[in-house]
Short mmCIF file of C-alpha atoms in Angstrom, two decimals:
data_model
loop_
_atom_site.label_atom_id
_atom_site.label_comp_id
_atom_site.label_asym_id
_atom_site.label_seq_id
_atom_site.Cartn_x
_atom_site.Cartn_y
_atom_site.Cartn_z
CA MET A 1 -7.30 -7.77 -22.02
CA ASP A 2 -4.20 -6.92 -19.99
CA GLU A 3 -2.43 -3.99 -21.67
CA ASN A 4 1.07 -5.30 -20.97
CA MET A 5 0.09 -8.71 -22.32
CA SER A 6 -1.39 -7.26 -25.51
CA LYS A 7 1.75 -5.20 -26.15
CA ARG A 8 4.09 -8.07 -25.46
CA ILE A 9 2.34 -10.95 -27.24
CA SER A 10 2.27 -9.41 -30.68
CA LYS A 11 2.34 -10.88 -34.17
CA ASP A 12 6.12 -10.46 -34.25
CA PHE A 13 6.47 -12.11 -30.84
CA LEU A 14 4.59 -15.23 -32.00
CA MET A 15 6.51 -15.40 -35.29
CA SER A 16 9.90 -14.96 -33.59
CA ASN A 17 9.07 -17.91 -31.35
CA HIS A 18 7.76 -20.04 -34.31
CA VAL A 19 4.23 -20.39 -32.93
CA ASP A 20 2.89 -19.60 -36.42
CA GLU A 21 4.74 -22.62 -37.81
CA ILE A 22 2.90 -24.95 -35.40
CA VAL A 23 -0.50 -23.57 -36.38
CA ASN A 24 0.20 -23.40 -40.09
CA SER A 25 1.63 -26.95 -40.17
CA PHE A 26 -1.57 -28.35 -38.67
CA ALA A 27 -3.67 -26.38 -41.15
CA ALA A 28 -1.53 -27.61 -44.07
CA VAL A 29 -1.80 -31.25 -43.01
CA SER A 30 -5.57 -30.89 -42.56
CA GLU A 31 -5.91 -28.90 -45.81
CA LEU A 32 -7.94 -26.25 -44.01
CA TYR A 33 -7.83 -22.47 -43.67
CA SER A 34 -6.36 -21.14 -40.43
CA ALA A 35 -5.79 -17.86 -38.58
CA ILE A 36 -5.40 -16.66 -35.00
CA LEU A 37 -7.05 -13.43 -33.83
CA ASP A 38 -6.84 -11.74 -30.46
CA ILE A 39 -10.08 -11.22 -28.57
CA ASN A 40 -10.54 -7.81 -30.24
CA GLY A 41 -10.30 -9.31 -33.73
CA HIS A 42 -6.75 -8.21 -34.54
CA ILE A 43 -4.73 -10.74 -36.54
CA LEU A 44 -1.91 -12.41 -34.61
CA ILE A 45 -1.15 -15.17 -37.13
CA GLU A 46 -1.97 -14.39 -40.74
CA PRO A 47 -4.62 -16.42 -42.63
CA THR A 48 -3.21 -19.42 -44.45
CA GLY A 49 -4.55 -22.46 -46.32
CA PRO A 50 -5.14 -23.92 -49.79
CA SER A 51 -4.89 -21.27 -52.49
CA THR A 52 -8.31 -22.11 -54.03
CA PHE A 53 -10.47 -20.22 -51.53
CA LEU A 54 -7.77 -18.35 -49.55
CA GLY A 55 -9.13 -15.03 -50.84
CA GLU A 56 -12.58 -15.79 -49.43
CA PHE A 57 -11.01 -16.67 -46.06
CA PHE A 58 -9.02 -13.40 -46.06
CA GLU A 59 -12.28 -11.56 -46.67
CA LEU A 60 -13.94 -13.38 -43.80
CA VAL A 61 -11.13 -12.53 -41.38
CA ARG A 62 -10.43 -8.95 -42.40
CA ASN A 63 -13.77 -7.51 -43.49
CA PRO A 64 -15.25 -5.30 -40.73
CA LYS A 65 -18.75 -6.53 -41.55
CA TYR A 66 -17.85 -9.85 -39.87
CA SER A 67 -16.69 -8.15 -36.63
CA LYS A 68 -20.04 -8.77 -34.90
CA LEU A 69 -19.86 -12.44 -35.91
CA TYR A 70 -16.41 -12.69 -34.34
CA ALA A 71 -17.58 -10.88 -31.20
CA ASP A 72 -20.39 -13.47 -30.86
CA ILE A 73 -17.85 -16.29 -31.25
CA VAL A 74 -15.65 -14.75 -28.54
CA ASN A 75 -18.58 -14.36 -26.15
CA CYS A 76 -19.62 -17.96 -26.72
CA ILE A 77 -16.10 -19.19 -25.97
CA VAL A 78 -15.84 -16.95 -22.91
CA ASP A 79 -19.00 -18.49 -21.50
CA SER A 80 -18.11 -22.12 -22.29
CA LYS A 81 -14.28 -21.91 -22.11
CA GLN A 82 -14.30 -24.67 -24.76
CA ALA A 83 -13.74 -24.99 -28.50
CA MET A 84 -16.78 -24.75 -30.76
CA TYR A 85 -17.82 -26.11 -34.18
CA SER A 86 -20.58 -24.41 -36.15
CA GLU A 87 -22.04 -23.24 -39.40
CA ILE A 88 -21.17 -19.76 -40.59
CA ASP A 89 -23.36 -17.29 -42.44
CA ASP A 90 -20.96 -16.22 -45.19
CA GLY A 91 -23.25 -16.94 -48.16
CA ASN A 92 -21.84 -20.45 -48.67
CA PRO A 93 -24.15 -23.25 -47.42
CA ASP A 94 -21.26 -25.75 -47.25
CA SER A 95 -18.89 -23.66 -45.14
CA ARG A 96 -18.18 -24.46 -41.50
CA PHE A 97 -15.73 -23.22 -38.91
CA ALA A 98 -14.17 -24.32 -35.65
CA ALA A 99 -12.84 -21.94 -33.00
CA ALA A 100 -10.60 -22.84 -30.07
CA PRO A 101 -9.63 -20.50 -27.22
CA ILE A 102 -5.99 -19.73 -26.40
CA PHE A 103 -5.26 -18.67 -22.83
CA VAL A 104 -2.19 -16.92 -21.46
CA ASN A 105 -1.67 -17.44 -17.74
CA GLY A 106 -5.35 -18.22 -17.35
CA THR A 107 -6.53 -15.18 -19.32
CA PHE A 108 -8.51 -15.71 -22.53
CA TYR A 109 -6.21 -14.03 -25.04
CA ALA A 110 -6.91 -15.22 -28.59
CA THR A 111 -9.01 -17.48 -30.82
CA TRP A 112 -7.68 -20.00 -33.30
CA ILE A 113 -10.04 -20.34 -36.25
CA LEU A 114 -10.13 -23.23 -38.73
CA TYR A 115 -12.37 -22.73 -41.78
CA ALA A 116 -13.82 -25.19 -44.29
CA HIS A 117 -15.23 -23.81 -47.53
CA ASN A 118 -16.70 -26.93 -49.16
CA LYS A 119 -18.09 -30.32 -48.15
CA ALA A 120 -14.77 -32.15 -48.50
CA GLN A 121 -13.01 -29.64 -46.29
CA ASN A 122 -15.97 -29.74 -43.92
CA GLN A 123 -15.45 -33.47 -43.39
CA ARG A 124 -11.75 -32.89 -42.69
CA LEU A 125 -12.64 -30.10 -40.25
CA PHE A 126 -15.04 -32.37 -38.37
CA LYS A 127 -12.31 -35.02 -38.00
CA ALA A 128 -9.66 -32.46 -37.02
CA PHE A 129 -11.81 -30.73 -34.41
CA ASN A 130 -10.73 -32.83 -31.41
CA HIS A 131 -7.06 -32.61 -32.41
CA MET A 132 -7.49 -28.85 -32.79
CA SER A 133 -8.61 -28.54 -29.16
CA SER A 134 -5.56 -30.49 -27.98
CA ILE A 135 -3.18 -28.41 -30.04
CA ALA A 136 -4.84 -25.19 -28.84
CA GLY A 137 -4.16 -26.36 -25.29
CA ALA A 138 -0.52 -26.99 -26.21
CA ILE A 139 -0.27 -23.56 -27.82
CA THR A 140 -1.72 -22.07 -24.63
CA ASP A 141 1.07 -23.70 -22.61
CA ILE A 142 3.75 -22.63 -25.08
CA ILE A 143 2.68 -18.97 -25.26
CA SER A 144 2.21 -18.78 -21.47
CA LYS A 145 5.75 -20.06 -20.89
CA LEU A 146 7.17 -17.76 -23.54
CA TYR A 147 5.36 -14.85 -21.97
CA GLU A 148 6.58 -15.70 -18.46
CA ASN A 149 10.16 -16.02 -19.74
CA SER A 150 9.90 -12.62 -21.40
CA ILE A 151 8.70 -10.78 -18.31
CA ILE A 152 12.21 -9.81 -17.19
CA THR A 153 12.89 -8.10 -20.53
CA GLY A 154 11.51 -5.02 -22.21
CA GLU A 155 8.39 -3.52 -20.74
CA GLU A 156 7.94 -6.31 -18.18
CA GLU A 157 11.17 -5.21 -16.48
CA GLU A 158 8.90 -2.67 -14.77
CA ILE A 159 7.21 -5.51 -12.92
CA LYS A 160 10.52 -6.62 -11.46
CA VAL A 161 11.43 -3.04 -10.54
CA GLU A 162 8.03 -2.56 -8.93
CA TYR A 163 8.47 -5.71 -6.86
CA GLU A 164 11.89 -4.56 -5.65
CA PHE A 165 10.40 -1.14 -4.87
CA GLU A 166 7.58 -2.67 -2.80
CA HIS A 167 10.06 -4.87 -0.92
CA SER A 168 12.24 -1.86 -0.08
CA ALA A 169 9.18 0.19 0.84
CA LYS A 170 8.04 -2.49 3.29
CA GLU A 171 11.45 -2.43 4.97
CA VAL A 172 11.24 1.35 5.35
CA MET A 173 7.71 1.15 6.74
CA LYS A 174 8.78 -1.58 9.16
CA GLN A 175 11.45 0.74 10.51
CA ALA A 176 8.90 3.54 10.68
CA LEU A 177 6.55 1.34 12.72
CA ASP A 178 9.37 0.64 15.20
CA VAL A 179 9.99 4.36 15.46
CA ILE A 180 6.28 5.04 16.00
CA ALA A 181 6.21 2.45 18.79
CA ASP A 182 8.96 4.45 20.54
CA GLY A 183 7.13 7.72 19.96
CA ASP A 184 10.25 9.24 18.43
CA ARG A 185 9.20 11.61 15.66
CA VAL A 186 12.78 12.80 15.18
CA SER A 187 13.75 9.31 14.07
CA ILE A 188 10.93 9.34 11.53
CA PHE A 189 12.52 12.32 9.83
CA LYS A 190 15.76 10.33 9.65
CA LEU A 191 13.87 7.89 7.42
CA TYR A 192 13.50 10.70 4.88
CA ASP A 193 16.88 9.86 3.40
CA GLN A 194 15.87 6.25 2.71
CA VAL A 195 12.47 7.24 1.34
CA GLY A 196 13.95 10.03 -0.78
CA LYS A 197 16.43 7.66 -2.38
CA LEU A 198 13.81 4.96 -2.86
CA LEU A 199 11.38 7.36 -4.56
CA ASP A 200 14.26 9.14 -6.34
CA VAL A 201 12.81 12.60 -5.65
CA ASP A 202 14.59 15.90 -5.19
CA TYR A 203 12.77 17.14 -2.09
CA MET A 204 10.35 16.12 0.64
CA VAL A 205 8.81 18.95 2.63
CA TYR A 206 6.58 18.81 5.71
CA TYR A 207 4.37 21.81 6.48
CA ALA A 208 2.08 22.35 9.44
CA ILE A 209 -0.96 24.59 9.71
CA ASP A 210 -0.12 27.85 11.46
CA SER A 211 -2.82 27.85 14.13
CA ASP A 212 -2.12 31.49 14.96
CA ARG A 213 -2.56 32.65 11.36
CA PRO A 214 -5.42 31.05 9.39
CA GLY A 215 -4.47 30.38 5.76
CA TYR A 216 -0.76 30.28 6.54
CA MET A 217 1.64 27.35 6.65
CA LYS A 218 4.90 26.93 8.53
CA LEU A 219 7.85 24.77 7.53
CA VAL A 220 8.43 21.91 10.00
CA ASP A 221 11.16 19.95 8.24
CA TYR A 222 12.43 19.04 4.80
CA TRP A 223 14.77 16.64 3.02
CA ALA A 224 16.86 17.49 -0.04
CA LYS A 225 18.65 15.04 -2.32
CA ASN A 226 21.80 17.14 -2.26
CA GLY A 227 21.55 17.98 1.43
CA LYS A 228 20.01 20.87 3.33
CA SER A 229 21.04 24.38 2.41
CA LYS A 230 20.00 27.97 3.00
CA GLU A 231 18.85 28.22 -0.62
CA ALA A 232 16.61 25.15 -0.30
CA GLU A 233 15.20 26.32 3.01
CA ALA A 234 14.48 29.76 1.58
CA THR A 235 12.60 28.09 -1.30
CA PHE A 236 10.35 26.18 1.07
CA SER A 237 9.84 28.84 3.73
CA TRP A 238 6.49 30.04 2.44
CA ASP A 239 4.35 32.20 4.65
CA SER A 240 1.06 31.89 2.83
CA ASP A 241 -0.59 28.78 1.40
CA HIS A 242 0.38 29.20 -2.25
CA TYR A 243 -2.10 26.61 -3.57
CA ASP A 244 -5.41 27.90 -4.88
CA VAL A 245 -8.63 26.99 -3.07
CA GLU A 246 -9.50 24.15 -5.45
CA LEU A 247 -6.11 22.47 -4.95
CA GLN A 248 -6.28 23.05 -1.19
CA ASN A 249 -9.61 21.25 -1.06
CA ARG A 250 -8.27 18.37 -3.16
CA ILE A 251 -5.34 18.00 -0.78
CA LYS A 252 -7.56 18.03 2.31
CA LYS A 253 -10.02 15.55 0.82
CA ASP A 254 -7.49 12.97 -0.39
CA CYS A 255 -4.22 14.01 -2.03
CA LEU A 256 -2.80 15.87 -4.98
CA VAL A 257 -0.79 13.88 -7.53
CA ILE A 258 0.64 15.90 -10.40
CA ASP A 259 3.01 14.56 -13.07
CA LYS A 260 3.54 14.82 -16.81
CA THR A 261 0.14 13.22 -17.47
CA ASN A 262 -1.79 16.13 -15.93
CA MET A 263 0.67 18.99 -15.35
CA THR A 264 -0.52 22.06 -17.26
CA ASN A 265 1.70 24.99 -18.23
CA LYS A 266 -0.49 27.29 -16.13
CA MET A 267 -0.07 25.03 -13.09
CA ARG A 268 3.68 24.71 -13.67
CA VAL A 269 4.09 28.50 -13.78
CA GLU A 270 1.47 29.79 -11.33
CA VAL A 271 1.49 27.07 -8.68
CA PHE A 272 5.00 25.63 -8.81
CA GLN A 273 6.75 28.70 -10.27
CA GLY A 274 8.58 26.53 -12.81
CA ASN A 275 10.42 24.61 -10.08
CA ALA A 276 8.56 21.29 -10.19
CA LYS A 277 7.97 18.70 -12.87
CA ALA A 278 6.00 16.33 -10.62
CA VAL A 279 4.62 16.54 -7.08
CA MET A 280 2.67 14.40 -4.63
CA VAL A 281 0.93 16.22 -1.77
CA PHE A 282 -0.67 14.28 1.10
CA PRO A 283 -2.70 15.73 3.97
CA VAL A 284 -1.54 15.17 7.55
CA TYR A 285 -4.51 14.44 9.82
CA ILE A 286 -4.01 14.22 13.57
CA ARG A 287 -7.02 13.11 15.61
CA GLU A 288 -9.16 13.57 12.50
CA LYS A 289 -8.15 17.22 12.18
CA TYR A 290 -6.24 18.59 9.20
CA GLN A 291 -2.88 19.71 10.56
CA GLY A 292 -0.54 19.98 7.58
CA ARG A 293 0.81 18.31 4.47
CA LEU A 294 3.77 16.29 3.24
CA ILE A 295 5.03 17.11 -0.27
CA PHE A 296 7.24 15.03 -2.56
CA ILE A 297 8.85 17.11 -5.29
CA GLU A 298 10.58 16.08 -8.52
CA ASN A 299 12.10 19.01 -10.44
CA THR A 300 14.90 17.30 -12.37
CA LYS A 301 13.05 15.14 -14.87
CA GLU A 302 9.59 14.47 -16.22
CA ARG A 303 8.01 11.45 -14.55
CA VAL A 304 4.77 9.60 -13.93
CA TRP A 305 4.09 8.51 -10.35
CA SER A 306 3.39 4.77 -10.06
CA GLU A 307 0.70 3.33 -7.81
CA CYS A 308 3.42 1.94 -5.53
CA GLU A 309 5.05 5.34 -5.20
CA VAL A 310 1.75 7.00 -4.34
CA ALA A 311 1.02 4.27 -1.79
CA LEU A 312 4.44 4.72 -0.15
CA GLY A 313 3.97 8.50 0.03
CA ARG A 314 0.58 8.02 1.65
CA GLU A 315 1.91 5.49 4.18
CA LEU A 316 4.85 7.69 5.17
CA THR A 317 2.47 10.62 5.67
CA ASP A 318 0.30 8.46 7.94
CA MET A 319 3.41 7.47 9.88
CA ILE A 320 4.37 11.09 10.43
CA ALA A 321 0.83 11.91 11.53
CA ARG A 322 0.84 9.05 14.03
CA GLY A 323 4.31 9.98 15.27
CA THR A 324 3.27 13.59 15.70
CA ALA A 325 0.12 12.57 17.57
CA ILE A 326 2.16 10.43 19.95
CA GLN A 327 4.70 13.21 20.42
CA MET A 328 1.92 15.67 21.24
CA ARG A 329 0.41 13.21 23.67
CA LEU A 330 3.81 12.64 25.27
CA TYR A 331 4.35 16.36 25.61
CA ARG A 332 0.98 16.95 27.24
CA GLY A 333 1.40 13.87 29.43
CA ASN A 334 4.87 14.88 30.63
CA LYS A 335 3.62 18.39 31.29
CA ASN A 336 0.83 16.97 33.47
CA ILE A 337 3.27 14.68 35.30
CA LYS A 338 5.32 17.72 36.31
CA LEU A 339 2.21 19.22 37.87
CA PHE A 340 1.45 15.92 39.67
CA THR A 341 4.94 15.68 41.17
CA GLU A 342 4.84 19.31 42.29
CA LEU A 343 1.54 18.58 44.06
CA PHE A 344 2.71 15.30 45.59
CA ASP A 345 5.81 17.03 46.92
CA LEU A 346 3.56 19.27 49.05
CA LEU A 347 1.19 16.61 50.40
CA PRO A 348 1.70 15.09 53.88
CA GLU A 349 0.51 11.64 52.72
CA TYR A 350 3.10 9.05 51.82
CA ILE A 351 3.12 8.73 48.02
CA PHE A 352 5.19 6.74 45.58
CA VAL A 353 4.88 5.71 41.93
CA ARG A 354 5.98 2.33 40.61
CA ARG A 355 6.12 0.66 37.23
CA ARG A 356 3.20 -1.65 36.67
CA ASN A 357 5.24 -4.34 34.94
CA ASN A 358 7.92 -4.88 37.61
CA GLY A 359 7.16 -2.78 40.70
CA ASN A 360 10.29 -0.60 40.42
CA VAL A 361 9.86 2.87 41.92
CA VAL A 362 10.05 5.92 39.64
CA TYR A 363 9.02 8.60 42.14
CA VAL A 364 8.87 9.05 45.95
CA ASN A 365 7.48 12.17 47.60
CA PRO A 366 9.45 13.97 50.36
CA ALA A 367 7.05 12.83 53.13
CA LEU A 368 7.69 9.12 52.40
CA LYS A 369 11.45 9.67 52.01
CA GLU A 370 11.53 11.27 55.45
CA LYS A 371 9.39 8.49 56.98
CA MET A 372 11.60 5.71 55.60
CA GLY A 373 14.85 7.55 56.07
CA PHE A 374 16.02 6.99 52.49
CA ASP A 375 14.98 7.41 48.86
CA MET A 376 13.83 4.12 47.33
CA THR A 377 13.65 5.42 43.75
CA GLY A 378 14.86 2.66 41.43
CA GLN A 379 14.24 -0.10 43.98
CA ASN A 380 11.53 -2.73 43.94
CA SER A 381 8.50 -1.62 45.97
CA TYR A 382 6.92 -5.01 46.59
CA MET A 383 8.81 -5.19 49.89
CA LEU A 384 6.75 -2.18 50.97
CA VAL A 385 3.39 -2.95 49.34
CA PRO A 386 3.08 -6.28 47.49
CA ASN A 387 1.49 -6.51 44.09
CA MET A 388 -2.17 -6.95 45.05
CA ARG A 389 -3.46 -6.91 41.49
CA VAL A 390 -2.28 -10.40 40.52
CA GLY A 391 -4.68 -12.07 42.91
CA LEU A 392 -7.52 -9.72 42.02
CA GLU A 393 -7.08 -10.36 38.29
CA GLU A 394 -7.10 -14.12 38.91
CA LEU A 395 -10.33 -13.80 40.90
CA LYS A 396 -11.86 -11.76 38.14
CA VAL A 397 -11.00 -14.40 35.52
CA THR A 398 -11.65 -17.61 37.48
CA GLN A 399 -14.67 -16.58 39.57
CA ASP A 400 -16.17 -13.89 37.35
CA ILE A 401 -15.99 -11.35 40.19
CA PRO A 402 -16.55 -7.80 38.86
CA VAL A 403 -13.35 -6.32 40.25
CA LYS A 404 -12.48 -2.82 39.00
CA LEU A 405 -8.76 -2.61 38.46
CA ASP A 406 -8.30 1.08 37.62
CA LYS A 407 -8.49 2.04 41.31
CA GLU A 408 -8.15 -0.03 44.47
CA VAL A 409 -8.50 1.00 48.11
CA PHE A 410 -7.58 -1.43 50.86
CA THR A 411 -6.10 -1.51 54.35
CA ARG A 412 -3.04 -3.50 55.32
CA TYR A 413 -0.25 -3.61 57.85
CA ILE A 414 2.99 -2.23 56.37
CA ASP A 415 5.94 -3.56 58.31
CA LYS A 416 8.45 -1.03 56.90
CA LEU A 417 6.26 1.82 58.16
CA GLY A 418 5.24 0.12 61.42
CA GLY A 419 1.45 0.31 61.29
CA ASN A 420 -1.86 -0.15 59.48
CA TYR A 421 -2.33 2.03 56.44
CA LYS A 422 -5.17 2.74 54.07
CA VAL A 423 -3.69 2.20 50.60
CA ALA A 424 -5.19 3.91 47.55
CA GLU A 425 -3.78 2.49 44.31
CA TYR A 426 -4.38 4.12 40.94
CA ASN A 427 -3.51 3.08 37.41
CA MET A 428 -2.02 5.88 35.33
CA ARG A 429 0.35 6.83 32.54
CA TRP A 430 3.59 8.47 33.68
CA LYS A 431 6.41 10.09 31.76
CA ASP A 432 6.55 9.01 28.10
CA LEU A 433 3.19 7.25 28.62
CA GLU A 434 4.72 4.52 30.78
CA LYS A 435 2.14 2.42 32.67
CA VAL A 436 2.45 2.96 36.40
CA GLU A 437 0.62 2.63 39.71
CA ILE A 438 0.34 5.59 42.07
CA LEU A 439 0.09 4.47 45.72
CA ILE A 440 -1.08 6.87 48.40
CA LEU A 441 -0.54 5.60 51.98
CA THR A 442 -2.54 7.14 54.81
CA PRO A 443 -2.18 6.01 58.48
CA GLU A 444 -5.41 4.33 59.55
CA ASN A 445 -5.57 6.37 62.76
#
């Protein structure tokens, strides 16, 4: 049974909403004994009925020796999802009972029991059975609606808060995805403020593995609720990995989630030095290699991390990992491009680089500038060498010709250069991973 449902739909809840009056009125009119039990056998509506055998009915409902009988009744109803009418082994050959299921939002929640102790009551029970099923269905609808209306109060307010949290988290992650697409890790750190306020934490700290010193961490960045300060930075500027080996392995394998449900005094003192009441630690993996960790710290109040909060922490960590990977790739790519341009500057061949999406020139080597008499950087290059790939791609699609598009070599007359040239065209990534074509023009003779 749902824990929130069992806490909310209590005996007092049903009485305050007069559900007991509906049940007891039917029992009184039918002159039968009645009670409602939850699926675990706890009384939700007290036994009622004619005074003659009410004591026997109380015994039947409350005596633990009948708990197996009730469990069998529940299982039978669960399987059939229908009301049942049967004999009952309570030492009285004339006794009978009927049991009807009560559902709350589609969940089997309770059983309404009508009991007949003698033959006269048994006849009334047989006649009332069909009406009982109908009323049980009505009670199901009533309790379900009462339960739904009560969700925004008391304990169910958490559901509303959780929904609002998830909605806000999705907005933050949407922004993070846009940042990732731009490869701008700096902008990801700017999202810290939104995430910190959403999670209502005191600090978020990002550490990277110190590749030069095994077993050591280095502080990359951090966020503080009250703003950055020298004191906060000094607190987080650890040299050594202060977690013990067991915790380190837990972090690397999945994550470390510590709150008031599992924080020990030893851990509070030895690991967190009395400065944390709850933490979430997530590993940062870049290209499947453990590279660091992101830590969320609460040191103001005791708290229990919700599933949504853990999920958001994990997603943000993944975003940072992806952003870092892109940044590293950009750095290496831009470093390689610098080497390319230095090489092209020295070559006698005519070389230029153009954007693949529109043909605009992003680089021209000195040899081609001298040949043309001007620098065509920023201009459209199709006037020099048309886009040959459109036709080739169409041939590949329409005629199933196995044309390789990563590299093309062809000869054509280039009017601007006044002669036939062998053209070598290469696909490549340029600065900031932009898709480009490198064209190398060599005079045919």
